[in-house]
mmCIF file of C-alpha atoms in Angstrom:
data_model
loop_
_atom_site.group_PDB
_atom_site.id
_atom_site.type_symbol
_atom_site.label_atom_id
_atom_site.label_comp_id
_atom_site.label_asym_id
_atom_site.label_seq_id
_atom_site.Cartn_x
_atom_site.Cartn_y
_atom_site.Cartn_z
ATOM 1 C CA MET A 21 19.271 38.887 106.569
ATOM 2 C CA PHE A 22 20.208 38.534 102.871
ATOM 3 C CA GLN A 23 23.860 37.973 103.701
ATOM 4 C CA HIS A 24 22.957 34.447 104.843
ATOM 5 C CA TRP A 25 21.773 33.483 101.342
ATOM 6 C CA GLY A 26 25.377 33.029 100.284
ATOM 7 C CA HIS A 27 26.165 30.577 103.076
ATOM 8 C CA PRO A 28 27.130 27.108 101.722
ATOM 9 C CA HIS A 29 24.448 25.306 103.750
ATOM 10 C CA VAL A 30 21.770 27.726 102.565
ATOM 11 C CA ARG A 31 22.920 27.310 98.968
ATOM 12 C CA ARG A 32 22.755 23.526 99.257
ATOM 13 C CA VAL A 33 19.216 23.663 100.631
ATOM 14 C CA ARG A 34 18.185 26.137 97.929
ATOM 15 C CA ASP A 35 19.718 24.024 95.174
ATOM 16 C CA PHE A 36 18.057 20.896 96.561
ATOM 17 C CA VAL A 37 14.610 22.524 96.673
ATOM 18 C CA THR A 38 15.055 23.957 93.176
ATOM 19 C CA GLY A 39 16.360 20.731 91.680
ATOM 20 C CA GLU A 40 13.855 18.482 93.413
ATOM 21 C CA ALA A 41 10.806 20.715 92.910
ATOM 22 C CA PRO A 42 8.848 18.087 90.875
ATOM 23 C CA LEU A 43 9.550 15.383 93.470
ATOM 24 C CA LEU A 44 8.608 17.633 96.395
ATOM 25 C CA ALA A 45 5.417 18.724 94.599
ATOM 26 C CA ALA A 46 4.495 15.088 93.940
ATOM 27 C CA ILE A 47 5.036 14.194 97.618
ATOM 28 C CA ALA A 48 2.859 17.134 98.701
ATOM 29 C CA ILE A 49 0.041 16.194 96.306
ATOM 30 C CA ILE A 50 0.190 12.507 97.267
ATOM 31 C CA SER A 51 0.030 13.418 100.955
ATOM 32 C CA GLY A 52 -2.931 15.712 100.352
ATOM 33 C CA LEU A 53 -4.840 13.070 98.384
ATOM 34 C CA ILE A 54 -4.246 10.382 101.015
ATOM 35 C CA LEU A 55 -5.317 12.748 103.804
ATOM 36 C CA ALA A 56 -8.455 13.590 101.809
ATOM 37 C CA PHE A 57 -9.237 9.873 101.463
ATOM 38 C CA LEU A 58 -8.763 9.296 105.196
ATOM 39 C CA GLN A 59 -10.947 12.307 105.975
ATOM 40 C CA ILE A 60 -13.757 11.015 103.744
ATOM 41 C CA ALA A 61 -13.417 7.499 105.179
ATOM 42 C CA GLY A 62 -13.535 8.793 108.751
ATOM 43 C CA GLU A 63 -16.629 10.915 108.138
ATOM 44 C CA MET A 64 -18.282 8.022 106.309
ATOM 45 C CA LEU A 65 -17.747 5.678 109.263
ATOM 46 C CA GLU A 66 -19.174 8.288 111.640
ATOM 47 C CA GLY A 67 -22.247 8.788 109.442
ATOM 48 C CA GLU A 68 -21.428 12.408 108.692
ATOM 49 C CA MET A 69 -21.531 11.870 104.914
ATOM 50 C CA GLU A 70 -25.095 10.533 104.852
ATOM 51 C CA GLN A 71 -26.871 13.824 104.170
ATOM 52 C CA PHE A 72 -24.366 14.843 101.498
ATOM 53 C CA ASP A 73 -24.531 11.427 99.819
ATOM 54 C CA ASN A 74 -28.318 11.229 99.759
ATOM 55 C CA SER A 75 -28.790 14.784 98.524
ATOM 56 C CA ILE A 76 -26.492 14.148 95.534
ATOM 57 C CA LEU A 77 -28.061 10.764 94.748
ATOM 58 C CA MET A 78 -31.553 12.263 94.715
ATOM 59 C CA LEU A 79 -30.508 14.727 92.009
ATOM 60 C CA PHE A 80 -30.574 11.794 89.585
ATOM 61 C CA ARG A 81 -33.875 10.321 90.796
ATOM 62 C CA ASP A 82 -37.497 11.138 90.016
ATOM 63 C CA PRO A 83 -38.870 12.924 93.139
ATOM 64 C CA ALA A 84 -42.160 11.051 92.725
ATOM 65 C CA ASN A 85 -40.407 7.683 92.481
ATOM 66 C CA VAL A 86 -36.861 7.418 93.857
ATOM 67 C CA ASP A 87 -36.390 4.046 92.154
ATOM 68 C CA GLN A 88 -36.665 5.739 88.753
ATOM 69 C CA VAL A 89 -33.492 7.241 87.294
ATOM 70 C CA ILE A 90 -34.041 10.549 85.483
ATOM 71 C CA GLY A 91 -33.601 10.871 81.730
ATOM 72 C CA PRO A 92 -34.644 8.865 78.680
ATOM 73 C CA GLU A 93 -33.624 5.272 78.085
ATOM 74 C CA TRP A 94 -30.935 6.203 75.578
ATOM 75 C CA VAL A 95 -29.177 8.241 78.283
ATOM 76 C CA HIS A 96 -29.260 5.210 80.591
ATOM 77 C CA GLU A 97 -27.658 3.075 77.891
ATOM 78 C CA MET A 98 -24.995 5.721 77.292
ATOM 79 C CA VAL A 99 -24.163 5.817 81.012
ATOM 80 C CA ARG A 100 -23.871 2.019 81.094
ATOM 81 C CA ASP A 101 -21.411 2.205 78.207
ATOM 82 C CA ILE A 102 -19.391 4.880 80.002
ATOM 83 C CA THR A 103 -19.293 2.981 83.285
ATOM 84 C CA ALA A 104 -17.972 -0.070 81.417
ATOM 85 C CA LEU A 105 -14.779 1.917 80.780
ATOM 86 C CA GLY A 106 -13.981 1.404 84.464
ATOM 87 C CA SER A 107 -14.638 -2.335 84.546
ATOM 88 C CA PHE A 108 -11.736 -4.643 85.334
ATOM 89 C CA SER A 109 -12.141 -6.549 82.047
ATOM 90 C CA LEU A 110 -12.086 -3.472 79.814
ATOM 91 C CA LEU A 111 -9.304 -1.780 81.782
ATOM 92 C CA GLY A 112 -7.362 -5.024 81.518
ATOM 93 C CA LEU A 113 -7.695 -4.999 77.727
ATOM 94 C CA ILE A 114 -6.588 -1.354 77.575
ATOM 95 C CA VAL A 115 -3.555 -2.041 79.770
ATOM 96 C CA LEU A 116 -2.711 -5.135 77.721
ATOM 97 C CA GLY A 117 -2.812 -3.168 74.476
ATOM 98 C CA VAL A 118 -0.645 -0.343 75.841
ATOM 99 C CA CYS A 119 1.857 -2.775 77.351
ATOM 100 C CA VAL A 120 2.170 -4.668 74.058
ATOM 101 C CA TYR A 121 2.927 -1.341 72.378
ATOM 102 C CA LEU A 122 5.509 -0.464 75.057
ATOM 103 C CA VAL A 123 7.229 -3.835 74.704
ATOM 104 C CA MET A 124 7.318 -3.491 70.919
ATOM 105 C CA ALA A 125 8.801 0.001 71.416
ATOM 106 C CA ARG A 126 11.524 -1.572 73.607
ATOM 107 C CA MET A 127 10.142 0.028 76.763
ATOM 108 C CA ARG A 128 9.811 -3.186 78.736
ATOM 109 C CA ALA A 129 10.592 -1.637 82.119
ATOM 110 C CA THR A 130 7.864 0.962 81.597
ATOM 111 C CA ALA A 131 5.408 -1.791 80.635
ATOM 112 C CA VAL A 132 6.234 -3.645 83.859
ATOM 113 C CA LEU A 133 5.666 -0.471 85.872
ATOM 114 C CA VAL A 134 2.233 -0.007 84.276
ATOM 115 C CA VAL A 135 1.234 -3.601 85.060
ATOM 116 C CA VAL A 136 2.481 -3.346 88.645
ATOM 117 C CA SER A 137 0.644 -0.048 89.135
ATOM 118 C CA VAL A 138 -2.692 -1.397 87.921
ATOM 119 C CA LEU A 139 -2.486 -4.794 89.632
ATOM 120 C CA SER A 140 -1.358 -3.340 92.960
ATOM 121 C CA GLY A 141 -4.122 -0.714 92.736
ATOM 122 C CA THR A 142 -6.660 -3.473 92.117
ATOM 123 C CA LEU A 143 -5.405 -5.402 95.135
ATOM 124 C CA LEU A 144 -5.543 -2.284 97.318
ATOM 125 C CA SER A 145 -9.102 -1.529 96.189
ATOM 126 C CA THR A 146 -10.220 -5.082 96.999
ATOM 127 C CA VAL A 147 -8.639 -5.025 100.466
ATOM 128 C CA LEU A 148 -10.205 -1.659 101.305
ATOM 129 C CA LYS A 149 -13.645 -2.788 100.131
ATOM 130 C CA MET A 150 -13.430 -5.834 102.373
ATOM 131 C CA SER A 151 -12.165 -3.735 105.294
ATOM 132 C CA TYR A 152 -14.818 -0.988 105.187
ATOM 133 C CA ASN A 153 -17.595 -3.329 103.960
ATOM 134 C CA ARG A 154 -20.047 -0.459 103.340
ATOM 135 C CA PRO A 155 -23.443 -1.531 101.966
ATOM 136 C CA ARG A 156 -24.534 -0.236 98.571
ATOM 137 C CA PRO A 157 -27.209 2.492 98.312
ATOM 138 C CA ASP A 158 -30.687 1.127 98.983
ATOM 139 C CA LEU A 159 -31.964 1.994 95.527
ATOM 140 C CA THR A 160 -33.100 0.210 92.405
ATOM 141 C CA VAL A 161 -29.988 0.347 90.251
ATOM 142 C CA MET A 162 -29.171 -0.057 86.580
ATOM 143 C CA SER A 163 -26.780 -3.003 86.999
ATOM 144 C CA HIS A 164 -25.936 -5.825 89.392
ATOM 145 C CA GLN A 165 -23.076 -5.365 91.864
ATOM 146 C CA PHE A 166 -21.163 -8.045 93.745
ATOM 147 C CA THR A 167 -18.851 -6.135 96.078
ATOM 148 C CA SER A 168 -19.218 -3.597 98.885
ATOM 149 C CA SER A 169 -19.512 0.116 98.209
ATOM 150 C CA PHE A 170 -16.523 1.950 99.724
ATOM 151 C CA PRO A 171 -14.368 3.001 97.977
ATOM 152 C CA SER A 172 -15.689 2.869 94.419
ATOM 153 C CA GLY A 173 -13.631 0.308 92.548
ATOM 154 C CA HIS A 174 -14.545 1.779 89.163
ATOM 155 C CA ALA A 175 -13.528 5.284 90.273
ATOM 156 C CA MET A 176 -10.287 4.127 91.871
ATOM 157 C CA LEU A 177 -9.167 1.717 89.145
ATOM 158 C CA SER A 178 -10.044 4.118 86.328
ATOM 159 C CA ALA A 179 -7.972 6.779 88.124
ATOM 160 C CA VAL A 180 -5.054 4.383 88.618
ATOM 161 C CA THR A 181 -5.165 3.092 85.038
ATOM 162 C CA PHE A 182 -5.979 6.195 83.018
ATOM 163 C CA LEU A 183 -3.770 8.554 85.022
ATOM 164 C CA THR A 184 -0.825 6.140 84.958
ATOM 165 C CA LEU A 185 -1.209 5.608 81.222
ATOM 166 C CA GLY A 186 -1.686 9.336 80.714
ATOM 167 C CA ALA A 187 1.553 10.058 82.574
ATOM 168 C CA VAL A 188 3.442 7.422 80.574
ATOM 169 C CA LEU A 189 2.075 8.450 77.178
ATOM 170 C CA SER A 190 2.575 12.152 77.885
ATOM 171 C CA GLN A 191 6.309 11.473 78.201
ATOM 172 C CA LEU A 192 6.264 10.140 74.637
ATOM 173 C CA ALA A 193 4.384 13.157 73.269
ATOM 174 C CA PRO A 194 6.626 15.345 71.095
ATOM 175 C CA THR A 195 4.928 18.654 71.975
ATOM 176 C CA ARG A 196 3.596 20.352 75.093
ATOM 177 C CA ALA A 197 0.110 20.596 73.571
ATOM 178 C CA LEU A 198 -0.008 16.823 73.073
ATOM 179 C CA ARG A 199 1.207 16.241 76.621
ATOM 180 C CA ILE A 200 -1.559 18.471 77.976
ATOM 181 C CA PHE A 201 -4.124 16.714 75.759
ATOM 182 C CA THR A 202 -2.989 13.260 76.942
ATOM 183 C CA LEU A 203 -3.197 14.156 80.622
ATOM 184 C CA GLY A 204 -6.478 16.019 80.080
ATOM 185 C CA ALA A 205 -8.006 12.998 78.356
ATOM 186 C CA ALA A 206 -6.912 10.746 81.239
ATOM 187 C CA ILE A 207 -8.513 13.091 83.787
ATOM 188 C CA PHE A 208 -11.696 13.382 81.700
ATOM 189 C CA LEU A 209 -12.109 9.603 81.393
ATOM 190 C CA THR A 210 -11.529 9.184 85.128
ATOM 191 C CA ALA A 211 -14.143 11.851 85.890
ATOM 192 C CA ILE A 212 -16.912 10.481 83.662
ATOM 193 C CA VAL A 213 -16.464 6.886 84.851
ATOM 194 C CA GLY A 214 -16.809 7.902 88.507
ATOM 195 C CA SER A 215 -19.747 10.215 87.770
ATOM 196 C CA SER A 216 -21.562 7.417 85.940
ATOM 197 C CA ARG A 217 -21.492 5.306 89.128
ATOM 198 C CA ILE A 218 -23.359 8.021 91.006
ATOM 199 C CA PHE A 219 -25.889 8.461 88.186
ATOM 200 C CA MET A 220 -26.596 4.735 88.173
ATOM 201 C CA GLY A 221 -27.119 4.722 91.938
ATOM 202 C CA VAL A 222 -24.615 1.936 92.562
ATOM 203 C CA HIS A 223 -22.322 4.144 94.668
ATOM 204 C CA TYR A 224 -22.599 6.989 97.115
ATOM 205 C CA PRO A 225 -20.797 10.184 96.039
ATOM 206 C CA SER A 226 -18.372 9.757 98.953
ATOM 207 C CA ASP A 227 -17.419 6.322 97.563
ATOM 208 C CA VAL A 228 -16.480 7.922 94.259
ATOM 209 C CA LEU A 229 -14.635 10.857 95.839
ATOM 210 C CA ALA A 230 -12.614 8.454 97.973
ATOM 211 C CA GLY A 231 -11.857 6.285 94.935
ATOM 212 C CA TRP A 232 -10.693 9.298 92.940
ATOM 213 C CA CYS A 233 -8.430 10.517 95.766
ATOM 214 C CA LEU A 234 -6.762 7.190 96.424
ATOM 215 C CA GLY A 235 -6.576 6.219 92.756
ATOM 216 C CA ALA A 236 -4.928 9.511 91.813
ATOM 217 C CA ALA A 237 -2.515 9.179 94.736
ATOM 218 C CA TRP A 238 -1.598 5.632 93.709
ATOM 219 C CA ALA A 239 -1.047 6.654 90.084
ATOM 220 C CA LEU A 240 1.146 9.543 91.208
ATOM 221 C CA ILE A 241 3.127 7.261 93.537
ATOM 222 C CA CYS A 242 3.840 4.887 90.655
ATOM 223 C CA SER A 243 4.700 7.756 88.292
ATOM 224 C CA THR A 244 7.074 9.212 90.891
ATOM 225 C CA ALA A 245 8.676 5.807 91.379
ATOM 226 C CA ALA A 246 9.178 5.604 87.610
ATOM 227 C CA MET A 247 10.828 9.031 87.638
ATOM 228 C CA LEU A 248 13.234 7.978 90.394
ATOM 229 C CA LEU A 249 14.056 4.708 88.630
ATOM 230 C CA GLN A 250 14.597 6.673 85.445
ATOM 231 C CA ARG A 251 17.235 8.782 87.203
ATOM 232 C CA ARG A 252 19.064 5.637 88.321
ATOM 233 C CA GLY A 253 18.964 4.163 84.848
ATOM 234 C CA ALA A 254 16.594 1.325 85.755
ATOM 235 C CA VAL A 255 14.051 2.819 83.351
ATOM 236 C CA ASP A 256 15.362 4.394 80.165
ATOM 237 C CA GLU A 257 14.434 7.893 79.102
ATOM 238 C CA PRO A 258 11.520 7.839 76.602
ATOM 239 C CA ALA A 259 13.578 9.793 74.060
ATOM 240 C CA LYS A 260 16.383 7.231 74.192
ATOM 241 C CA GLN A 261 13.959 4.354 73.809
ATOM 242 C CA THR A 262 12.223 6.027 70.880
ATOM 243 C CA GLN A 263 15.553 6.519 69.117
ATOM 244 C CA ALA A 264 16.423 2.869 69.730
#
């Protein structure tokens, strides 16, 4: 059996798998996230998520009055502030600031990739909302909403924006600890924005889960595209750009 490991074809396959391990891992994760989104969407359309959604929503409601969100008023204000991190206006300002920095650091191609990632993710979120057209939870909520419920735009766009920026900024980090911190912060911000939508009662949990899955997949697709462009020289290596 082991004598075949030295065969040229086997060596080529082994070298390919070893050399392309990050790319293959990214493809596997992207596929898994998209399949998870489709699974959630399918069960939502069939009504199989209703019990799960309602049971989670009721955890944040007064049992004696489901229109009353649990917790003191200062907690409600804090949650409103957190959910604003996923708004299009605030995310737009964050992306603008990062892109200005990238341009000033002579990383124009990376700045373009960030803008394309966020804008295309926004377009995808809007199209999906119009396609599924799921009504919002029938609850008294803490803010006014103007679009349909599925998937959560805040959850998806915060995932697209924060995870894309986290991936870009982690490449500029000089140490492994800083890279882990940058990616961890991006994941944390994505998690609290989506969770705030459930607390406020403006989204079903399945809306947020679907938004997280698709947003993370979209961010990873754009990051993988950047990696491939980097290999071809269309996007410079961060180290080279920093030295420039």
